[in-house]
Tab-separated table of C-alpha atoms in Angstrom:
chain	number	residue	atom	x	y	z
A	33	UNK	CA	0.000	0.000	0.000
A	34	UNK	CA	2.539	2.624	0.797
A	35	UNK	CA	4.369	1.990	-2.521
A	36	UNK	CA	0.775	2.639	-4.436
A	37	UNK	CA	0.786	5.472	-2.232
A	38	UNK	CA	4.078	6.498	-3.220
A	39	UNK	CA	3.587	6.193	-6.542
A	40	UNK	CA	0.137	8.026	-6.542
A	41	UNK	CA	2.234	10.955	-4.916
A	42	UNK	CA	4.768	10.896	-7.360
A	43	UNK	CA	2.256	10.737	-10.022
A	44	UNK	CA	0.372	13.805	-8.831
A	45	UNK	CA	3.139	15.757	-8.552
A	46	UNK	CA	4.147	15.318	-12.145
A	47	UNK	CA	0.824	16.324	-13.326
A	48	UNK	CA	0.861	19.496	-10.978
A	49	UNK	CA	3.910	20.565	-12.984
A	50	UNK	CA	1.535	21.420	-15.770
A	51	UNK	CA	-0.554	24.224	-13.242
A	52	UNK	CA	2.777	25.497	-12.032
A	53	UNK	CA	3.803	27.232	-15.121
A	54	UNK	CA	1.271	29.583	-13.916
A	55	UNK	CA	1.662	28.890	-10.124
A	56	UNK	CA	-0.755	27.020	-9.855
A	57	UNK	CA	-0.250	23.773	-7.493
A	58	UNK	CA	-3.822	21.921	-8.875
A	59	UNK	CA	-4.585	18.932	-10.530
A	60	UNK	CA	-7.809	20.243	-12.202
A	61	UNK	CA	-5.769	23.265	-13.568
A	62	UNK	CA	-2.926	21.085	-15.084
A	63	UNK	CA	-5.388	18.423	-16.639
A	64	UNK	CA	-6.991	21.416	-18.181
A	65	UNK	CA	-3.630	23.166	-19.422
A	66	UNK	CA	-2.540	19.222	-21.299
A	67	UNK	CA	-5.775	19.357	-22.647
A	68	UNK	CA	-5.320	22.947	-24.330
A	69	UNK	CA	-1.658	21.721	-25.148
A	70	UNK	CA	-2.883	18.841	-26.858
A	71	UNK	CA	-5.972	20.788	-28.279
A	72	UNK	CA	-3.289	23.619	-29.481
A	73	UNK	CA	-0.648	20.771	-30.828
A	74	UNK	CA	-3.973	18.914	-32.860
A	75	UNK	CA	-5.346	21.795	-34.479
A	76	UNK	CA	-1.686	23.516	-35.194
A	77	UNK	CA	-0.952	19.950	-36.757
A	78	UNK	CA	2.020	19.736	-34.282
A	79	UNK	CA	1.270	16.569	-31.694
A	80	UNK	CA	5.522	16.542	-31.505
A	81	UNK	CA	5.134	19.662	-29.669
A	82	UNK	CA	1.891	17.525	-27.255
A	83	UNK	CA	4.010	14.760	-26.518
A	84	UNK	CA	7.342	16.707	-26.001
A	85	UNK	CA	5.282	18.671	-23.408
A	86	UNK	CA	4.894	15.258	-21.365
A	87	UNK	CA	8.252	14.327	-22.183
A	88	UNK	CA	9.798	17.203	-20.666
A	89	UNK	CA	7.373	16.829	-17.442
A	90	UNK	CA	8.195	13.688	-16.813
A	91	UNK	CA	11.821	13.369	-16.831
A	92	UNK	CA	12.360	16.872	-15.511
A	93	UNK	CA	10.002	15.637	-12.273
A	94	UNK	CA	11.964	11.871	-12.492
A	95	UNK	CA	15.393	13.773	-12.359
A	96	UNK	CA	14.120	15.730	-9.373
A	97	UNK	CA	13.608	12.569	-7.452
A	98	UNK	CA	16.531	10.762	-8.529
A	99	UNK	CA	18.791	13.483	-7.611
A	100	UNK	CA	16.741	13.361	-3.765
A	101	UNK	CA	15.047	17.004	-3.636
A	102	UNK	CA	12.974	18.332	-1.372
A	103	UNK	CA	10.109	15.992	-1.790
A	104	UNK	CA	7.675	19.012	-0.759
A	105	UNK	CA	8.686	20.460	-4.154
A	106	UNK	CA	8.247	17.602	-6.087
A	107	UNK	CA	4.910	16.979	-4.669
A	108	UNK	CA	3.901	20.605	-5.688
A	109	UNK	CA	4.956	19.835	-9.182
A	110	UNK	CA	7.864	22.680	-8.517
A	111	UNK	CA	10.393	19.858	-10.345
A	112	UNK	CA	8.150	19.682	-13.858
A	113	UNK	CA	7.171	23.304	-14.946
A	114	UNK	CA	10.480	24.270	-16.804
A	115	UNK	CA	10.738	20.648	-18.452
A	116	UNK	CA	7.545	20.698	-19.358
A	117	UNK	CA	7.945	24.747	-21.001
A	118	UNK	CA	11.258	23.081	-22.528
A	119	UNK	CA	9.452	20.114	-24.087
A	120	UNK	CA	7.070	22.365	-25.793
A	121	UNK	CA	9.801	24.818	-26.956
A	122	UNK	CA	12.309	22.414	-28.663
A	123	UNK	CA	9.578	20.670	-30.232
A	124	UNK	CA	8.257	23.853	-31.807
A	125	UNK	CA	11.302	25.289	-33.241
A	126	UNK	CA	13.560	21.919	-34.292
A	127	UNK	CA	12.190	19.071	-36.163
A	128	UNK	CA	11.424	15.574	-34.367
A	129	UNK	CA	13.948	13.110	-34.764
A	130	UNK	CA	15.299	10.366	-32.494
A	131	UNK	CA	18.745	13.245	-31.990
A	132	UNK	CA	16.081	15.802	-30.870
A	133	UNK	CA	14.316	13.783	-28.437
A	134	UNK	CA	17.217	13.237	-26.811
A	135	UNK	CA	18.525	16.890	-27.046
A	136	UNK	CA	15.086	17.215	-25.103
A	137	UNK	CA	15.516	14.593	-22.466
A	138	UNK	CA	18.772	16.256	-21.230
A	139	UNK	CA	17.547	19.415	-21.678
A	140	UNK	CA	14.837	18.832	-19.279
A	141	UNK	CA	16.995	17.247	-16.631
A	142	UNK	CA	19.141	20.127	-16.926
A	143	UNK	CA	16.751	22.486	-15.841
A	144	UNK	CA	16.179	20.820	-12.752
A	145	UNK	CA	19.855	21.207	-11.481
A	146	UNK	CA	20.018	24.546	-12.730
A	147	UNK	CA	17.203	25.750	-10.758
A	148	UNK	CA	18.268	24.303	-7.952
A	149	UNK	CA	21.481	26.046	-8.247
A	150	UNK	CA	19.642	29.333	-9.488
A	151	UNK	CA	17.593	29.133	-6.473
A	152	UNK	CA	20.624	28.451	-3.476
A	153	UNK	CA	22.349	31.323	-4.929
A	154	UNK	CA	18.920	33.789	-4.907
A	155	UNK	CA	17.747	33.138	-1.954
A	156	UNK	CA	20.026	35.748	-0.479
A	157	UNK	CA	18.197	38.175	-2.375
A	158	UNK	CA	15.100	36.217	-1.187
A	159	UNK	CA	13.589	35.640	-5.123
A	160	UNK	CA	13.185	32.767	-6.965
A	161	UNK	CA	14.490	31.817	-10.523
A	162	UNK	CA	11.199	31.670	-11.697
A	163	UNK	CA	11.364	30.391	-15.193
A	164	UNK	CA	14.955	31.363	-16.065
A	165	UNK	CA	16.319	27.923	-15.893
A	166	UNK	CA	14.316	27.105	-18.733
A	167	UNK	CA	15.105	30.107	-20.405
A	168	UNK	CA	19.056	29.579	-20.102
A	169	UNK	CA	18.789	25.782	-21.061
A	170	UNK	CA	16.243	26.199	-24.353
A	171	UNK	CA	18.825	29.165	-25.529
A	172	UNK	CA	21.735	26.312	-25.382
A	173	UNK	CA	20.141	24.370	-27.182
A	174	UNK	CA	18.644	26.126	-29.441
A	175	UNK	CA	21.303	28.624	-30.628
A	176	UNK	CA	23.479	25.658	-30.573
A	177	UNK	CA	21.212	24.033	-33.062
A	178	UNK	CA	22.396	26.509	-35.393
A	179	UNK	CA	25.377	25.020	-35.592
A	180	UNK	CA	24.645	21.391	-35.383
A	181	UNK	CA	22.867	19.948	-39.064
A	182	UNK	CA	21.790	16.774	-36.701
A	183	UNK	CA	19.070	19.107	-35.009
A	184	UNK	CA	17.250	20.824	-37.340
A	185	UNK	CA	16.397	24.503	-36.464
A	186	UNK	CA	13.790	25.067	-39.536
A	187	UNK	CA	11.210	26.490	-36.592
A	188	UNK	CA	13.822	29.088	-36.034
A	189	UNK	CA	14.632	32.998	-37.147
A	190	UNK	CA	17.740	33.303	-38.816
A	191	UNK	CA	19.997	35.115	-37.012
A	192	UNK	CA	19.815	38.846	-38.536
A	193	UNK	CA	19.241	42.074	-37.245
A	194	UNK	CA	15.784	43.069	-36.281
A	195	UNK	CA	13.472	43.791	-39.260
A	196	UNK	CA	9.813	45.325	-38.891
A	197	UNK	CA	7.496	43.008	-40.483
A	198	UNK	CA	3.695	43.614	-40.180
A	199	UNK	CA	0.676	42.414	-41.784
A	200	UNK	CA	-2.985	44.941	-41.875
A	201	UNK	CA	-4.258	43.836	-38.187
A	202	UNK	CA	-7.774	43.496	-38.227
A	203	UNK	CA	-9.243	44.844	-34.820
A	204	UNK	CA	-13.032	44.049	-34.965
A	205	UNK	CA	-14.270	42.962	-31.584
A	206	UNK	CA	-14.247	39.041	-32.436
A	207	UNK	CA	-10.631	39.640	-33.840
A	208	UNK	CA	-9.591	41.228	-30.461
A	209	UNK	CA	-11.066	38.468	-28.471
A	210	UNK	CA	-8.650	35.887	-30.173
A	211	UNK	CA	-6.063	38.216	-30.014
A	212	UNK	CA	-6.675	38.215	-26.328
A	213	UNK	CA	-7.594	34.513	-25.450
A	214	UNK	CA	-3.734	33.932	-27.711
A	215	UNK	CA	-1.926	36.145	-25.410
A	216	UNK	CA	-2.612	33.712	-22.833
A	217	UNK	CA	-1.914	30.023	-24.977
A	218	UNK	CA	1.296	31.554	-26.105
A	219	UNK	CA	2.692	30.833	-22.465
A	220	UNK	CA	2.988	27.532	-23.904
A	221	UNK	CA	4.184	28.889	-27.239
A	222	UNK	CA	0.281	28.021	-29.305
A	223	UNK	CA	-1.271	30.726	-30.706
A	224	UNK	CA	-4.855	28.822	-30.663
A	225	UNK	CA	-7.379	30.658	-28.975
A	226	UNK	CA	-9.435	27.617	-28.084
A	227	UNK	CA	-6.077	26.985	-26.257
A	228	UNK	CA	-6.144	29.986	-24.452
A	229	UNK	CA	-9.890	29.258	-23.409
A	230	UNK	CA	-8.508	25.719	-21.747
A	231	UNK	CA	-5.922	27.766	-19.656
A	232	UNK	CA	-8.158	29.910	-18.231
A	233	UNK	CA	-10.638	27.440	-17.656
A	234	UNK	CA	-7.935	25.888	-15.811
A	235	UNK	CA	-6.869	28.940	-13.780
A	236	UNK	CA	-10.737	29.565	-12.397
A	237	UNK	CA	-10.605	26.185	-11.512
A	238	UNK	CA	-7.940	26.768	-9.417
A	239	UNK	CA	-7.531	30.246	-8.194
A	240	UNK	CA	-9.889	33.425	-9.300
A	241	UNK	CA	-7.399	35.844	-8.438
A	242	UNK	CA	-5.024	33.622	-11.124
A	243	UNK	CA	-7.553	33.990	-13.577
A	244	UNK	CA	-8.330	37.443	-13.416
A	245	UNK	CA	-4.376	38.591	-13.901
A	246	UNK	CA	-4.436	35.976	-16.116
A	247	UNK	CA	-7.200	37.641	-18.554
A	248	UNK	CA	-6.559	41.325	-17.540
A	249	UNK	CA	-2.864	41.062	-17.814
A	250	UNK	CA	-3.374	39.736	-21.810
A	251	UNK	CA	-6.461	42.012	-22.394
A	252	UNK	CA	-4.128	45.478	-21.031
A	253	UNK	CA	-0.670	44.145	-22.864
A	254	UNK	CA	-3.446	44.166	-26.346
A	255	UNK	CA	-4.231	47.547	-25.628
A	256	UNK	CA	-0.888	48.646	-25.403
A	257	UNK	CA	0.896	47.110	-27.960
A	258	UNK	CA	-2.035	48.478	-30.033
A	259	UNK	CA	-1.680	51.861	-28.690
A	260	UNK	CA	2.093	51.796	-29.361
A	261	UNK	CA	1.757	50.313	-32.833
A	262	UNK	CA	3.447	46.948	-31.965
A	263	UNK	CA	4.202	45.189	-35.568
A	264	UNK	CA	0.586	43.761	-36.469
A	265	UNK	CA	1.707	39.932	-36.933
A	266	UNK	CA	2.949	39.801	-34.077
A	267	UNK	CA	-0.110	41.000	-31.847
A	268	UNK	CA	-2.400	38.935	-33.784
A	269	UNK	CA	-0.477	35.643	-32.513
A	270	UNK	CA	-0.481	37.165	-29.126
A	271	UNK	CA	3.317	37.200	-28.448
A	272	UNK	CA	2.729	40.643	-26.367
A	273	UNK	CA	0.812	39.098	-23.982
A	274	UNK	CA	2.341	35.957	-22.618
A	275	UNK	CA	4.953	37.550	-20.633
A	276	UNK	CA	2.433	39.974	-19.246
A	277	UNK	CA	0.414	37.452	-18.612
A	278	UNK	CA	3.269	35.607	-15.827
A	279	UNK	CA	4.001	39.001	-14.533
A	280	UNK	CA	0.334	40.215	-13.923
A	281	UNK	CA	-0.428	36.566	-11.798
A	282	UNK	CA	2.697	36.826	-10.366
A	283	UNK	CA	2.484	40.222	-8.876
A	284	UNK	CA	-1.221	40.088	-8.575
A	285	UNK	CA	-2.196	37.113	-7.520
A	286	UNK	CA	0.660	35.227	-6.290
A	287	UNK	CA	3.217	36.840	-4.449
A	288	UNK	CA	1.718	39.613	-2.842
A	289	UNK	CA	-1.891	39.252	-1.496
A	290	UNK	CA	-4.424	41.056	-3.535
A	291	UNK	CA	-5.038	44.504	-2.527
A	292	UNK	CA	-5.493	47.739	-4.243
A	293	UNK	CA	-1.428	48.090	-3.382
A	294	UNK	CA	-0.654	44.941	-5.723
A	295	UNK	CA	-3.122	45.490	-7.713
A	296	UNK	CA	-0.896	48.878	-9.215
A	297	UNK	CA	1.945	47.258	-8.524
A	298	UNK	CA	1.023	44.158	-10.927
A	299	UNK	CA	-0.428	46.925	-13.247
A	300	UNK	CA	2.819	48.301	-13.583
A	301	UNK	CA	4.726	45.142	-13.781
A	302	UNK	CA	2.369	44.226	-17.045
A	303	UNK	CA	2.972	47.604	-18.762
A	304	UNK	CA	6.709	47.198	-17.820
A	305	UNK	CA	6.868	43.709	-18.809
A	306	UNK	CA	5.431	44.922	-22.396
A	307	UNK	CA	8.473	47.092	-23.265
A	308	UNK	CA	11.117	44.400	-21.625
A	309	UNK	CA	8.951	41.831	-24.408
A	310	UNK	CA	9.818	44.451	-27.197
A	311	UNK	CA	13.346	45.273	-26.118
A	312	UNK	CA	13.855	41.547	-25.775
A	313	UNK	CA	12.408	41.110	-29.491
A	314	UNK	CA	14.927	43.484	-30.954
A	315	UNK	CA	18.143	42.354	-28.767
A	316	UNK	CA	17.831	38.768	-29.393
A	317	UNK	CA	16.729	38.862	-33.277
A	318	UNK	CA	20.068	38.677	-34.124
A	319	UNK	CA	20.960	35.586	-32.366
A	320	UNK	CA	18.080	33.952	-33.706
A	321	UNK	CA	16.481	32.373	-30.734
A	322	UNK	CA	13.412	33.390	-29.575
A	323	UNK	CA	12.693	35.552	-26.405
A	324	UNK	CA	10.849	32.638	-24.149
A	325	UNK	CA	9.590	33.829	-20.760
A	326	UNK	CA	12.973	36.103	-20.170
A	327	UNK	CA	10.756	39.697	-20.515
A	328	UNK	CA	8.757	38.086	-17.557
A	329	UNK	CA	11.496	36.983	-15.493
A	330	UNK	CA	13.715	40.180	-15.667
A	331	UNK	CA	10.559	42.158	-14.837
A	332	UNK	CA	9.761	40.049	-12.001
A	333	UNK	CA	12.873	40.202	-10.188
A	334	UNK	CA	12.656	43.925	-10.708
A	335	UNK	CA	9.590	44.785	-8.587
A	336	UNK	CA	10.248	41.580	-6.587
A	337	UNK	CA	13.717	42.695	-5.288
A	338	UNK	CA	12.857	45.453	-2.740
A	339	UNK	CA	10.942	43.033	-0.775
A	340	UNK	CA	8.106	45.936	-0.649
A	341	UNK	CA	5.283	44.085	1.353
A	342	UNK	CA	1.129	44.997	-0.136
A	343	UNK	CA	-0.222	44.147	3.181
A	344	UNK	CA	0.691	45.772	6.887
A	345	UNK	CA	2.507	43.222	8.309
A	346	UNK	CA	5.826	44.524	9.710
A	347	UNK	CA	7.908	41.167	8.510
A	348	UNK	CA	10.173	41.104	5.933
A	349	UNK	CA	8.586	39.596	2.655
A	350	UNK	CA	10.286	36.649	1.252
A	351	UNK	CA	9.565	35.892	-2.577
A	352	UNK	CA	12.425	32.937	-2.668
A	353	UNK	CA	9.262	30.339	-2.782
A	354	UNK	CA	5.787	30.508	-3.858
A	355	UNK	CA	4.152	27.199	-3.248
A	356	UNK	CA	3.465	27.634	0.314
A	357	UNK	CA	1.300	31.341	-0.382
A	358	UNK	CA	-1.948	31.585	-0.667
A	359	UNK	CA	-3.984	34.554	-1.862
């Protein structure tokens, strides 16, 4: 019985790396994110990018235990959410071969180790590495694949500098709604709004505060990149918005409790986080990799860092660990 139980633990902690992409430690909210993944992967005609998704999760949560973590983490699914971000990432910008698949495997085991190393050395500062360590790990591999013809990069940009390239935006209200409802699938790099639908479903499941950044955080960094003339192909796949959409539940919903304080605080974060998306588009172009969750990260740590508390209690905030808060 106790190695059923075991098991059953282990089991539900790999699934709950799904949720915490978005913080979320809930099995509801992560069966509801794989089902937008493989929703987005099925209609995108992608179901490498699915299955690399539960690739990544797995052996990114399997490395965690074989390398004895805090079992607390693993059981909150804190091992799986950068494998399974990595999965989907390699398998939407190199081709699927048996060279990839491994490329993928150690990937995702790398980003275990490196977050635990990320996170020793910033808990000094009392922050977390948030989604870094998979940002570090896909740029490896990725740039690298540049170099190497055994991985094919033909999902990539070629490394050049920036060009504006923009397509006549239609902005009709039904237009704006997918726009919207993209800005939050493209945290897992789809651009299907039925996707983004799934994810939110996911996030009322599991915490309304969640969902609310979630959808106001994609709905404001619209707005914006409309209002700032952001180039039109890239708004309509809702690459302004996925950033601002980990910023706005981070700052909003996640760590800091919700208060009319956070609440301009996560504001700002999201309008910040915009600019760090576009500056981030530019800089990297001519690497050709793409800018992953780094606008989100960099932001983060920015309003994260002076340990400013929303609430009155006199204690020192600590933002080196989320799983344990509660709105």
């Amino acid at each position: 019985m106790n190695r059923i139980q075991t098991i059953r633990t282990m089991l539900r902690g790999m699934l709950c790396g799904a949720g915490q992409v978005m913080f979320q430690q809930s099995v509801s909210c992560s069966l509801f994110f794989l089902i937008g993944i493989f929703w987005g992967a099925w209609s995108e005609g992608r179901m490498a990018v699915a299955w690399g998704a539960v690739v990544g999760l797995a052996v990114s949560t399997l490395t965690g235990h074989l390398l004895r973590l805090k079992p607390s983490e693993g059981e909150a699914g804190l091992w799986g959410f950068n494998g399974i971000l990595l999965g989907c990432a390699l398998m939407s910008f190199l081709r699927s071969t048996p060279l990839t698949w491994c490329v993928l495997m150690l990937g995702a085991a790398s980003t275990v180790w490196l977050r635990e190393g990320m996170n020793r050395v910033m808990r000094r500062w009392r922050l977390n590495s948030l989604t870094m360590p998979f940002v570090l790990i896909c740029w490896l591999l990725l740039a690298a694949a540049h170099s190497f013809e055994g991985l094919s990069a033909e999902g990539l940009p070629t490394p050049a500098l920036h060009q504006e390239g923009s397509i006549h935006l239609a902005t009709g209200p039904i237009h704006l709604i997918f726009y919207w409802l993209r800005g939050i699938a493209q945290v897992f790099l789809f651009d299907s709004w039925v996707t983004g639908l799934f994810f939110l479903a996911g996030l009322i499941s599991a915490n309304g505060w969640a969902a609310f950044w979630a959808a106001f955080s994609s709905a404001l960094a619209l707005a914006l990149a409309l209002l700032f003339q952001a180039p039109g192909t890239e708004i309509s796949l809702g690459l302004y918005g996925f950033s601002p959409v980990l910023t706005g539940i981070a700052l909003g919903a996640v760590f800091h409790r919700p208060s009319w304080r956070s609440a301009l605080w996560a504001v700002l974060g999201v309008v910040l986080t915009l600019f760090a998306q576009g500056a981030a588009n530019v800089i990297l172009a001519p690497f050709g990799v793409p800018t992953l969750t780094v606008a989100f990260c960099l932001v983060s740590w920015i309003f994260l860092l002076p340990l400013f508390r929303s609430d009155s209690h006199s204690e020192k905030a600590d933002h080196s660990d989320w799983h344990n808060k509660r709105p």
